[in-house]
DNA sequence: GTGAAAGCGCTAACAG
DNA sequence: CTGTTAGCGCTTTCAC
């Protein structure tokens, strides 16, 4: 076993010196430094990270917390998160929790006790629960769902949804249905609803409650939502979906019902998941520069962990990386125009 | 800071006793055991895993290695793997690697040096690479793709594919197309192809090369595959797909082309991913008891790690947990029968 | 600039 | 059964 003691002996120095060279924690003479580094290479020495943690009180481990299953969005960002963490010298560990709030809070406590440096929750946590977690633990955490609320993610979502709806209006649509999420208070999901409403208002289009369907946003529900939509007396010519999964599910069900996209109905999604580009026609949607946002978000987390309060995000960066419209083949002019 | 010393003091015992209770490493009187456990609960004590590692020479950490992106199958099993590992006292950590073989091998070496106990590769590794990894490292590893090759996963796949094809034949189909994977040598994917071929042979159906399309099995490719199929002079009445993703992609594209499932063509998939149950009609498919298999596979890995060579898997268990046909709504009798 | 030595929190002999 | 104690490999005072 080659450990720090062995290297010290071989280099003819003390263990303290080896440690100093490896961590650059204190100046060491060039002479000794060379001897240490040579020994490290010669004997393929890797410091024992666990021993290091014991002393440092920092594990350089971040836990990704997932609620039961992994959805498309999460499987998209998980590799990005993990890779970026590694780049920053942190190891991603993964834990699964149930939907139960109490269990989640207990998990936060456990992770703190296990000396995990921080948590990235892959689910939405409401304000009340956030307060409870903060009252019980000190562990720094962020949520991936409302990615960068720190740079007004709500506002971004509202604007992009506005833009998407506006795009449909510009194509000549007036009867624009919407599939939305229920019960997400002031999250980015309700921002998308707001953007949709505002665009319709701006264009003097009356809001038709029957065309606004709110449900949980799983692909399964989009089938029901389409059926509900088709039961209306007045069929829409376009459909705005609050997520790509919803949009793709809707396309699927519409095809089953014999309706063509975009000939019979135009569809626009939100997210830019890979599957949207794998279907035919490609899904027109709002794309989000996830990779960039994730970096921003993690930078914020690591800033808190490392006691660096000054994570500075420039306004130009934010604008540069705003969501943008991807024009696929699922939107066209309405039939009768 | 609540540590083992603190708990020992509060319970009025020695640290050794606390350790023995927590690890069940030696018998402790009921009286003391109770006092220890009470203190543990009362003060929310969690043993410091890093200190434990230092002594045990075991990190109780298993790395899940993912190749760049996460597909549906992987996102399905990832929570199962993680949860089961935790149940067994291991923590899952996650690393992303590129498709490059050399980088993968280096990652295995690095993980060993970091004292990670084992690796679960979420990708297919060919024989040659396996040999190279084993020559350079000692780290135990398994692959999730051919889940339980230890219990003849190949055979299971062949049988199940046979059963699926037989089901179509029993419904009266004779022109049965197949979407398969290319270049997977002797993996479970080729076993599915073999099962399909054997079922056709058994029923004296001539193999039509033009109806057997082999491509990489992403959803994107199923669109091309459907187009290729529709270009044939002779249309099939049924389609066996080597994966659910392929099957769903095909359903989608067929709907776009105006073909109804199962009226115009029957479709059967393989895997049993959740999305298959979210679409309408539900996808008829071969379901696999993943959770059970994952346990088997991990048991094998942990067996190697813990030096337990005798991981015994009973034959009844294997039969009990064989893949089984799930009958959704995507298969019917052929039109003209 | 360098080394000796005291822990970090835990487990496992070794005594009793 | 139970307690005392010596490390696991590393970092970091504290002297020199």
mmCIF file of C-alpha atoms in Angstrom, chain B:
data_model
loop_
_atom_site.group_PDB
_atom_site.id
_atom_site.type_symbol
_atom_site.label_atom_id
_atom_site.label_comp_id
_atom_site.label_asym_id
_atom_site.label_seq_id
_atom_site.Cartn_x
_atom_site.Cartn_y
_atom_site.Cartn_z
ATOM 1 C CA UNK B 1 -21.453 17.469 16.448
ATOM 2 C CA UNK B 2 -23.018 14.164 17.324
ATOM 3 C CA UNK B 3 -20.468 11.420 16.814
ATOM 4 C CA UNK B 4 -20.011 7.931 18.141
ATOM 5 C CA UNK B 5 -18.361 9.240 21.285
ATOM 6 C CA UNK B 6 -21.315 11.451 22.044
ATOM 7 C CA UNK B 7 -23.784 8.616 21.552
ATOM 8 C CA UNK B 8 -21.654 6.351 23.751
ATOM 9 C CA UNK B 9 -21.677 8.931 26.521
ATOM 10 C CA UNK B 10 -25.420 9.518 26.279
ATOM 11 C CA UNK B 11 -26.152 5.797 26.300
ATOM 12 C CA UNK B 12 -23.686 5.243 29.100
ATOM 13 C CA UNK B 13 -21.653 2.714 27.139
ATOM 14 C CA UNK B 14 -18.355 2.582 25.267
ATOM 15 C CA UNK B 15 -17.867 3.549 21.656
ATOM 16 C CA UNK B 16 -17.119 -0.074 20.888
ATOM 17 C CA UNK B 17 -20.581 -1.076 22.063
ATOM 18 C CA UNK B 18 -22.206 1.565 19.919
ATOM 19 C CA UNK B 19 -20.239 0.319 16.936
ATOM 20 C CA UNK B 20 -21.220 -3.273 17.674
ATOM 21 C CA UNK B 21 -24.894 -2.421 17.910
ATOM 22 C CA UNK B 22 -24.840 -0.429 14.692
ATOM 23 C CA UNK B 23 -22.907 -3.017 12.727
ATOM 24 C CA UNK B 24 -24.329 -6.082 14.446
ATOM 25 C CA UNK B 25 -20.738 -7.232 14.464
ATOM 26 C CA UNK B 26 -20.862 -8.810 17.914
ATOM 27 C CA UNK B 27 -23.642 -9.693 20.327
ATOM 28 C CA UNK B 28 -24.686 -6.969 22.761
ATOM 29 C CA UNK B 29 -27.112 -7.357 25.651
ATOM 30 C CA UNK B 30 -30.673 -6.296 24.947
ATOM 31 C CA UNK B 31 -30.431 -3.709 27.695
ATOM 32 C CA UNK B 32 -27.451 -1.870 26.236
ATOM 33 C CA UNK B 33 -28.672 -2.286 22.720
ATOM 34 C CA UNK B 34 -31.863 -0.498 23.557
ATOM 35 C CA UNK B 35 -30.031 2.380 25.219
ATOM 36 C CA UNK B 36 -27.803 2.790 22.200
ATOM 37 C CA UNK B 37 -30.607 2.692 19.674
ATOM 38 C CA UNK B 38 -32.633 5.167 21.703
ATOM 39 C CA UNK B 39 -29.734 7.596 21.767
ATOM 40 C CA UNK B 40 -29.184 7.143 18.049
ATOM 41 C CA UNK B 41 -32.768 8.083 17.343
ATOM 42 C CA UNK B 42 -32.920 10.825 19.909
ATOM 43 C CA UNK B 43 -29.818 12.612 18.678
ATOM 44 C CA UNK B 44 -30.262 11.722 15.017
ATOM 45 C CA UNK B 45 -26.907 10.078 14.802
ATOM 46 C CA UNK B 46 -25.524 9.054 11.437
ATOM 47 C CA UNK B 47 -22.148 7.279 11.412
ATOM 48 C CA UNK B 48 -19.501 9.138 9.494
ATOM 49 C CA UNK B 49 -19.092 7.081 6.384
ATOM 50 C CA UNK B 50 -15.691 8.513 5.624
ATOM 51 C CA UNK B 51 -14.242 7.506 8.959
ATOM 52 C CA UNK B 52 -15.731 4.086 8.477
ATOM 53 C CA UNK B 53 -14.129 3.741 5.054
ATOM 54 C CA UNK B 54 -10.754 4.574 6.498
ATOM 55 C CA UNK B 55 -10.926 1.597 8.804
ATOM 56 C CA UNK B 56 -12.775 -0.856 6.617
ATOM 57 C CA UNK B 57 -10.740 -0.303 3.475
ATOM 58 C CA UNK B 58 -14.072 -0.333 1.724
ATOM 59 C CA UNK B 59 -15.901 2.744 0.546
ATOM 60 C CA UNK B 60 -19.340 1.193 0.180
ATOM 61 C CA UNK B 61 -19.642 3.263 -2.937
ATOM 62 C CA UNK B 62 -20.533 1.889 -6.324
ATOM 63 C CA UNK B 63 -20.108 3.985 -9.433
ATOM 64 C CA UNK B 64 -22.760 4.007 -12.098
ATOM 65 C CA UNK B 65 -20.986 4.745 -15.353
ATOM 66 C CA UNK B 66 -23.045 6.295 -18.103
ATOM 67 C CA UNK B 67 -22.052 6.845 -21.695
ATOM 68 C CA UNK B 68 -22.819 10.452 -22.520
ATOM 69 C CA UNK B 69 -26.612 10.460 -22.539
ATOM 70 C CA UNK B 70 -29.339 8.565 -20.737
ATOM 71 C CA UNK B 71 -31.862 6.567 -22.677
ATOM 72 C CA UNK B 72 -35.311 5.480 -21.571
ATOM 73 C CA UNK B 73 -34.204 2.079 -20.411
ATOM 74 C CA UNK B 74 -31.441 3.545 -18.316
ATOM 75 C CA UNK B 75 -33.610 6.208 -16.764
ATOM 76 C CA UNK B 76 -35.984 3.427 -15.850
ATOM 77 C CA UNK B 77 -33.440 1.281 -14.045
ATOM 78 C CA UNK B 78 -31.312 4.031 -12.542
ATOM 79 C CA UNK B 79 -33.695 4.649 -9.621
ATOM 80 C CA UNK B 80 -34.058 0.929 -9.058
ATOM 81 C CA UNK B 81 -30.313 0.419 -8.982
ATOM 82 C CA UNK B 82 -29.711 3.367 -6.732
ATOM 83 C CA UNK B 83 -32.427 2.396 -4.318
ATOM 84 C CA UNK B 84 -31.357 -1.202 -4.080
ATOM 85 C CA UNK B 85 -27.741 -0.271 -3.537
ATOM 86 C CA UNK B 86 -28.756 2.008 -0.699
ATOM 87 C CA UNK B 87 -30.814 -0.787 0.777
ATOM 88 C CA UNK B 88 -27.685 -2.931 0.759
ATOM 89 C CA UNK B 89 -25.687 -0.207 2.458
ATOM 90 C CA UNK B 90 -24.009 1.147 -0.627
ATOM 91 C CA UNK B 91 -24.126 4.638 -2.024
ATOM 92 C CA UNK B 92 -24.453 5.132 -5.772
ATOM 93 C CA UNK B 93 -22.197 7.685 -7.353
ATOM 94 C CA UNK B 94 -22.477 8.682 -10.957
ATOM 95 C CA UNK B 95 -19.908 9.385 -13.641
ATOM 96 C CA UNK B 96 -20.336 10.217 -17.299
ATOM 97 C CA UNK B 97 -17.861 8.978 -19.882
ATOM 98 C CA UNK B 98 -17.530 9.539 -23.594
ATOM 99 C CA UNK B 99 -17.882 6.749 -26.126
ATOM 100 C CA UNK B 100 -14.099 6.565 -26.347
ATOM 101 C CA UNK B 101 -12.803 3.205 -25.152
ATOM 102 C CA UNK B 102 -9.494 4.543 -23.862
ATOM 103 C CA UNK B 103 -11.253 7.114 -21.711
ATOM 104 C CA UNK B 104 -13.465 4.411 -20.303
ATOM 105 C CA UNK B 105 -10.507 2.290 -19.321
ATOM 106 C CA UNK B 106 -8.833 5.256 -17.677
ATOM 107 C CA UNK B 107 -12.021 5.919 -15.757
ATOM 108 C CA UNK B 108 -12.000 2.390 -14.398
ATOM 109 C CA UNK B 109 -8.426 2.895 -13.216
ATOM 110 C CA UNK B 110 -9.257 6.220 -11.618
ATOM 111 C CA UNK B 111 -12.258 4.770 -9.803
ATOM 112 C CA UNK B 112 -10.145 1.980 -8.400
ATOM 113 C CA UNK B 113 -7.566 4.475 -7.201
ATOM 114 C CA UNK B 114 -10.345 6.493 -5.578
ATOM 115 C CA UNK B 115 -11.248 3.381 -3.602
ATOM 116 C CA UNK B 116 -14.644 2.936 -5.199
ATOM 117 C CA UNK B 117 -15.775 -0.621 -4.480
ATOM 118 C CA UNK B 118 -17.335 -1.475 -7.808
ATOM 119 C CA UNK B 119 -18.718 -0.227 -11.104
ATOM 120 C CA UNK B 120 -22.012 -0.733 -12.889
ATOM 121 C CA UNK B 121 -21.540 0.169 -16.534
ATOM 122 C CA UNK B 122 -24.724 1.366 -18.171
ATOM 123 C CA UNK B 123 -23.442 0.440 -21.602
ATOM 124 C CA UNK B 124 -22.297 -2.486 -23.609
ATOM 125 C CA UNK B 125 -18.636 -3.458 -23.327
ATOM 126 C CA UNK B 126 -17.197 -5.874 -25.853
ATOM 127 C CA UNK B 127 -15.097 -8.847 -24.846
ATOM 128 C CA UNK B 128 -11.806 -7.298 -25.875
ATOM 129 C CA UNK B 129 -12.332 -4.206 -23.773
ATOM 130 C CA UNK B 130 -13.442 -6.300 -20.821
ATOM 131 C CA UNK B 131 -10.129 -8.149 -20.995
ATOM 132 C CA UNK B 132 -8.173 -4.916 -21.129
ATOM 133 C CA UNK B 133 -9.996 -3.495 -18.127
ATOM 134 C CA UNK B 134 -9.363 -6.660 -16.158
ATOM 135 C CA UNK B 135 -5.680 -6.646 -17.031
ATOM 136 C CA UNK B 136 -5.273 -3.079 -15.805
ATOM 137 C CA UNK B 137 -7.522 -3.035 -12.748
ATOM 138 C CA UNK B 138 -8.944 -5.286 -10.113
ATOM 139 C CA UNK B 139 -12.149 -3.331 -9.643
ATOM 140 C CA UNK B 140 -15.262 -5.521 -9.796
ATOM 141 C CA UNK B 141 -17.761 -4.439 -12.421
ATOM 142 C CA UNK B 142 -20.891 -5.502 -14.212
ATOM 143 C CA UNK B 143 -22.830 -4.210 -17.180
ATOM 144 C CA UNK B 144 -26.478 -3.306 -16.915
ATOM 145 C CA UNK B 145 -27.238 -3.804 -20.577
ATOM 146 C CA UNK B 146 -27.162 -7.564 -20.675
ATOM 147 C CA UNK B 147 -28.653 -7.504 -17.233
ATOM 148 C CA UNK B 148 -28.247 -10.964 -15.901
ATOM 149 C CA UNK B 149 -26.065 -12.860 -18.287
ATOM 150 C CA UNK B 150 -25.195 -14.939 -15.265
ATOM 151 C CA UNK B 151 -28.614 -16.567 -15.415
ATOM 152 C CA UNK B 152 -28.654 -16.943 -19.145
ATOM 153 C CA UNK B 153 -30.176 -13.669 -20.072
ATOM 154 C CA UNK B 154 -29.512 -14.505 -23.692
ATOM 155 C CA UNK B 155 -31.703 -17.547 -23.454
ATOM 156 C CA UNK B 156 -34.465 -15.584 -21.749
ATOM 157 C CA UNK B 157 -34.470 -13.039 -24.505
ATOM 158 C CA UNK B 158 -34.525 -15.614 -27.212
ATOM 159 C CA UNK B 159 -37.460 -17.394 -25.629
ATOM 160 C CA UNK B 160 -39.437 -14.238 -25.018
ATOM 161 C CA UNK B 161 -38.911 -12.990 -28.566
ATOM 162 C CA UNK B 162 -40.004 -16.392 -29.762
ATOM 163 C CA UNK B 163 -43.121 -16.118 -27.625
ATOM 164 C CA UNK B 164 -43.907 -12.636 -28.931
ATOM 165 C CA UNK B 165 -43.575 -13.711 -32.542
ATOM 166 C CA UNK B 166 -45.592 -16.812 -31.829
ATOM 167 C CA UNK B 167 -48.334 -14.615 -30.426
ATOM 168 C CA UNK B 168 -48.524 -12.742 -33.720
ATOM 169 C CA UNK B 169 -48.567 -16.002 -35.654
ATOM 170 C CA UNK B 170 -51.349 -17.332 -33.449
ATOM 171 C CA UNK B 171 -53.380 -14.258 -34.290
ATOM 172 C CA UNK B 172 -53.101 -15.313 -37.917
ATOM 173 C CA UNK B 173 -50.232 -13.173 -39.150
ATOM 174 C CA UNK B 174 -47.867 -14.540 -41.780
ATOM 175 C CA UNK B 175 -46.210 -11.388 -43.019
ATOM 176 C CA UNK B 176 -44.404 -10.312 -39.905
ATOM 177 C CA UNK B 177 -41.808 -7.583 -40.216
ATOM 178 C CA UNK B 178 -39.090 -7.016 -37.630
ATOM 179 C CA UNK B 179 -37.061 -4.030 -36.504
ATOM 180 C CA UNK B 180 -33.735 -5.117 -35.049
ATOM 181 C CA UNK B 181 -30.461 -3.768 -33.792
ATOM 182 C CA UNK B 182 -27.390 -3.883 -35.939
ATOM 183 C CA UNK B 183 -23.929 -4.878 -34.807
ATOM 184 C CA UNK B 184 -24.584 -6.276 -31.378
ATOM 185 C CA UNK B 185 -22.853 -9.598 -31.910
ATOM 186 C CA UNK B 186 -23.952 -12.110 -29.351
ATOM 187 C CA UNK B 187 -25.775 -9.755 -27.052
ATOM 188 C CA UNK B 188 -29.316 -10.100 -25.760
ATOM 189 C CA UNK B 189 -30.416 -7.978 -28.712
ATOM 190 C CA UNK B 190 -29.323 -10.581 -31.206
ATOM 191 C CA UNK B 191 -31.063 -13.164 -29.032
ATOM 192 C CA UNK B 192 -34.315 -11.373 -29.735
ATOM 193 C CA UNK B 193 -33.624 -11.574 -33.438
ATOM 194 C CA UNK B 194 -32.905 -15.245 -33.126
ATOM 195 C CA UNK B 195 -36.154 -15.893 -31.257
ATOM 196 C CA UNK B 196 -38.087 -14.121 -34.003
ATOM 197 C CA UNK B 197 -36.406 -16.148 -36.746
ATOM 198 C CA UNK B 198 -36.975 -19.418 -34.917
ATOM 199 C CA UNK B 199 -40.671 -18.745 -34.421
ATOM 200 C CA UNK B 200 -41.101 -18.060 -38.117
ATOM 201 C CA UNK B 201 -39.192 -21.223 -39.002
ATOM 202 C CA UNK B 202 -41.286 -23.291 -36.656
ATOM 203 C CA UNK B 203 -44.433 -21.997 -38.354
ATOM 204 C CA UNK B 204 -42.978 -22.688 -41.808
ATOM 205 C CA UNK B 205 -42.987 -19.040 -42.695
ATOM 206 C CA UNK B 206 -40.295 -18.073 -45.140
ATOM 207 C CA UNK B 207 -37.995 -15.328 -43.928
ATOM 208 C CA UNK B 208 -38.356 -12.215 -46.040
ATOM 209 C CA UNK B 209 -35.094 -10.280 -45.783
ATOM 210 C CA UNK B 210 -36.812 -7.099 -46.858
ATOM 211 C CA UNK B 211 -39.075 -7.186 -43.848
ATOM 212 C CA UNK B 212 -36.140 -7.506 -41.431
ATOM 213 C CA UNK B 213 -34.712 -4.066 -40.923
ATOM 214 C CA UNK B 214 -31.595 -3.608 -38.832
ATOM 215 C CA UNK B 215 -30.492 -0.234 -37.557
ATOM 216 C CA UNK B 216 -29.331 1.439 -34.409
ATOM 217 C CA UNK B 217 -32.229 1.240 -32.026
ATOM 218 C CA UNK B 218 -33.005 4.849 -31.251
ATOM 219 C CA UNK B 219 -36.482 6.229 -31.640
ATOM 220 C CA UNK B 220 -35.161 8.508 -34.366
ATOM 221 C CA UNK B 221 -34.259 5.559 -36.541
ATOM 222 C CA UNK B 222 -37.668 3.979 -36.299
ATOM 223 C CA UNK B 223 -38.986 6.734 -38.534
ATOM 224 C CA UNK B 224 -36.554 5.774 -41.258
ATOM 225 C CA UNK B 225 -37.280 2.129 -40.676
ATOM 226 C CA UNK B 226 -41.004 2.652 -41.139
ATOM 227 C CA UNK B 227 -40.396 4.574 -44.332
ATOM 228 C CA UNK B 228 -38.165 1.775 -45.581
ATOM 229 C CA UNK B 229 -40.855 -0.728 -44.729
ATOM 230 C CA UNK B 230 -43.574 1.192 -46.513
ATOM 231 C CA UNK B 231 -41.436 1.314 -49.644
ATOM 232 C CA UNK B 232 -41.715 -2.462 -49.959
ATOM 233 C CA UNK B 233 -44.043 -3.874 -52.557
ATOM 234 C CA UNK B 234 -45.399 -6.292 -50.018
ATOM 235 C CA UNK B 235 -46.693 -4.725 -46.809
ATOM 236 C CA UNK B 236 -46.533 -6.703 -43.577
ATOM 237 C CA UNK B 237 -49.572 -7.165 -41.359
ATOM 238 C CA UNK B 238 -47.556 -7.211 -38.163
ATOM 239 C CA UNK B 239 -44.336 -5.807 -36.782
ATOM 240 C CA UNK B 240 -42.077 -7.114 -34.044
ATOM 241 C CA UNK B 241 -39.769 -4.487 -32.571
ATOM 242 C CA UNK B 242 -36.678 -5.288 -30.592
ATOM 243 C CA UNK B 243 -37.408 -2.450 -28.173
ATOM 244 C CA UNK B 244 -40.402 -0.438 -27.010
ATOM 245 C CA UNK B 245 -38.782 2.804 -28.067
ATOM 246 C CA UNK B 246 -38.568 1.483 -31.581
ATOM 247 C CA UNK B 247 -42.167 0.263 -31.407
ATOM 248 C CA UNK B 248 -43.515 3.569 -30.156
ATOM 249 C CA UNK B 249 -41.520 5.499 -32.722
ATOM 250 C CA UNK B 250 -42.936 3.201 -35.394
ATOM 251 C CA UNK B 251 -46.513 3.670 -34.153
ATOM 252 C CA UNK B 252 -45.981 7.357 -34.310
ATOM 253 C CA UNK B 253 -44.670 7.348 -37.844
ATOM 254 C CA UNK B 254 -47.335 4.920 -39.028
ATOM 255 C CA UNK B 255 -49.986 7.258 -37.645
ATOM 256 C CA UNK B 256 -48.390 10.102 -39.569
ATOM 257 C CA UNK B 257 -48.612 7.994 -42.698
ATOM 258 C CA UNK B 258 -52.274 7.334 -42.099
ATOM 259 C CA UNK B 259 -51.953 3.716 -41.005
ATOM 260 C CA UNK B 260 -53.951 2.569 -38.008
ATOM 261 C CA UNK B 261 -52.598 0.325 -35.278
ATOM 262 C CA UNK B 262 -53.756 -2.395 -34.847
ATOM 263 C CA UNK B 263 -56.324 -2.215 -37.678
ATOM 264 C CA UNK B 264 -53.806 -1.906 -40.490
ATOM 265 C CA UNK B 265 -50.801 -3.345 -38.735
ATOM 266 C CA UNK B 266 -50.185 -5.041 -35.408
ATOM 267 C CA UNK B 267 -47.193 -3.982 -33.339
ATOM 268 C CA UNK B 268 -45.437 -5.700 -30.513
ATOM 269 C CA UNK B 269 -42.497 -4.271 -28.580
ATOM 270 C CA UNK B 270 -39.986 -5.466 -26.055
ATOM 271 C CA UNK B 271 -38.990 -4.007 -22.686
ATOM 272 C CA UNK B 272 -42.109 -2.721 -20.990
ATOM 273 C CA UNK B 273 -41.106 0.920 -20.559
ATOM 274 C CA UNK B 274 -43.657 3.141 -18.793
ATOM 275 C CA UNK B 275 -44.395 5.175 -21.888
ATOM 276 C CA UNK B 276 -45.866 2.095 -23.520
ATOM 277 C CA UNK B 277 -48.701 2.259 -21.012
ATOM 278 C CA UNK B 278 -49.187 5.979 -21.420
ATOM 279 C CA UNK B 279 -50.058 5.860 -25.080
ATOM 280 C CA UNK B 280 -53.360 4.878 -26.624
ATOM 281 C CA UNK B 281 -53.753 2.037 -27.376
ATOM 282 C CA UNK B 282 -51.333 0.608 -24.855
ATOM 283 C CA UNK B 283 -48.364 -1.116 -26.378
ATOM 284 C CA UNK B 284 -48.414 -4.894 -26.396
ATOM 285 C CA UNK B 285 -44.943 -5.908 -25.349
ATOM 286 C CA UNK B 286 -42.636 -8.262 -23.508
ATOM 287 C CA UNK B 287 -42.342 -7.015 -19.955
ATOM 288 C CA UNK B 288 -39.223 -7.634 -17.991
ATOM 289 C CA UNK B 289 -39.138 -7.828 -14.226
ATOM 290 C CA UNK B 290 -36.315 -5.322 -14.033
ATOM 291 C CA UNK B 291 -36.442 -4.760 -10.333
ATOM 292 C CA UNK B 292 -35.826 -8.423 -9.674
ATOM 293 C CA UNK B 293 -33.072 -8.719 -12.240
ATOM 294 C CA UNK B 294 -31.322 -5.684 -10.965
ATOM 295 C CA UNK B 295 -31.292 -7.195 -7.524
ATOM 296 C CA UNK B 296 -29.802 -10.369 -8.923
ATOM 297 C CA UNK B 297 -27.157 -8.480 -10.843
ATOM 298 C CA UNK B 298 -26.199 -6.292 -7.933
ATOM 299 C CA UNK B 299 -26.156 -9.265 -5.620
ATOM 300 C CA UNK B 300 -23.583 -10.760 -7.934
ATOM 301 C CA UNK B 301 -21.491 -7.590 -7.894
ATOM 302 C CA UNK B 302 -21.631 -7.235 -4.149
ATOM 303 C CA UNK B 303 -20.823 -10.910 -3.849
ATOM 304 C CA UNK B 304 -17.576 -10.332 -5.705
ATOM 305 C CA UNK B 305 -16.804 -7.261 -3.641
ATOM 306 C CA UNK B 306 -17.478 -8.952 -0.381
ATOM 307 C CA UNK B 307 -15.625 -12.090 -1.383
ATOM 308 C CA UNK B 308 -18.802 -14.135 -1.300
ATOM 309 C CA UNK B 309 -18.404 -16.456 -4.237
ATOM 310 C CA UNK B 310 -21.573 -18.333 -3.517
ATOM 311 C CA UNK B 311 -24.340 -16.141 -4.828
ATOM 312 C CA UNK B 312 -27.023 -18.716 -5.216
ATOM 313 C CA UNK B 313 -29.853 -18.136 -7.580
ATOM 314 C CA UNK B 314 -32.555 -20.758 -7.516
ATOM 315 C CA UNK B 315 -33.996 -22.118 -10.724
ATOM 316 C CA UNK B 316 -37.531 -21.487 -9.515
ATOM 317 C CA UNK B 317 -36.737 -17.812 -9.087
ATOM 318 C CA UNK B 318 -35.478 -17.594 -12.620
ATOM 319 C CA UNK B 319 -38.595 -19.142 -14.063
ATOM 320 C CA UNK B 320 -40.825 -17.102 -11.823
ATOM 321 C CA UNK B 321 -39.242 -13.932 -13.033
ATOM 322 C CA UNK B 322 -38.988 -14.652 -16.706
ATOM 323 C CA UNK B 323 -40.101 -12.004 -19.194
ATOM 324 C CA UNK B 324 -43.807 -12.149 -19.891
ATOM 325 C CA UNK B 325 -46.202 -10.980 -22.541
ATOM 326 C CA UNK B 326 -48.202 -7.883 -21.697
ATOM 327 C CA UNK B 327 -51.255 -7.651 -23.912
ATOM 328 C CA UNK B 328 -52.118 -4.057 -24.680
ATOM 329 C CA UNK B 329 -54.152 -2.919 -27.645
ATOM 330 C CA UNK B 330 -51.673 -2.849 -30.483
ATOM 331 C CA UNK B 331 -52.152 -6.361 -31.783
ATOM 332 C CA UNK B 332 -55.129 -7.771 -33.595
ATOM 333 C CA UNK B 333 -55.917 -10.324 -36.273
ATOM 334 C CA UNK B 334 -54.643 -9.417 -39.709
ATOM 335 C CA UNK B 335 -57.126 -7.518 -41.840
ATOM 336 C CA UNK B 336 -57.875 -10.060 -44.515
ATOM 337 C CA UNK B 337 -58.236 -13.158 -42.362
#
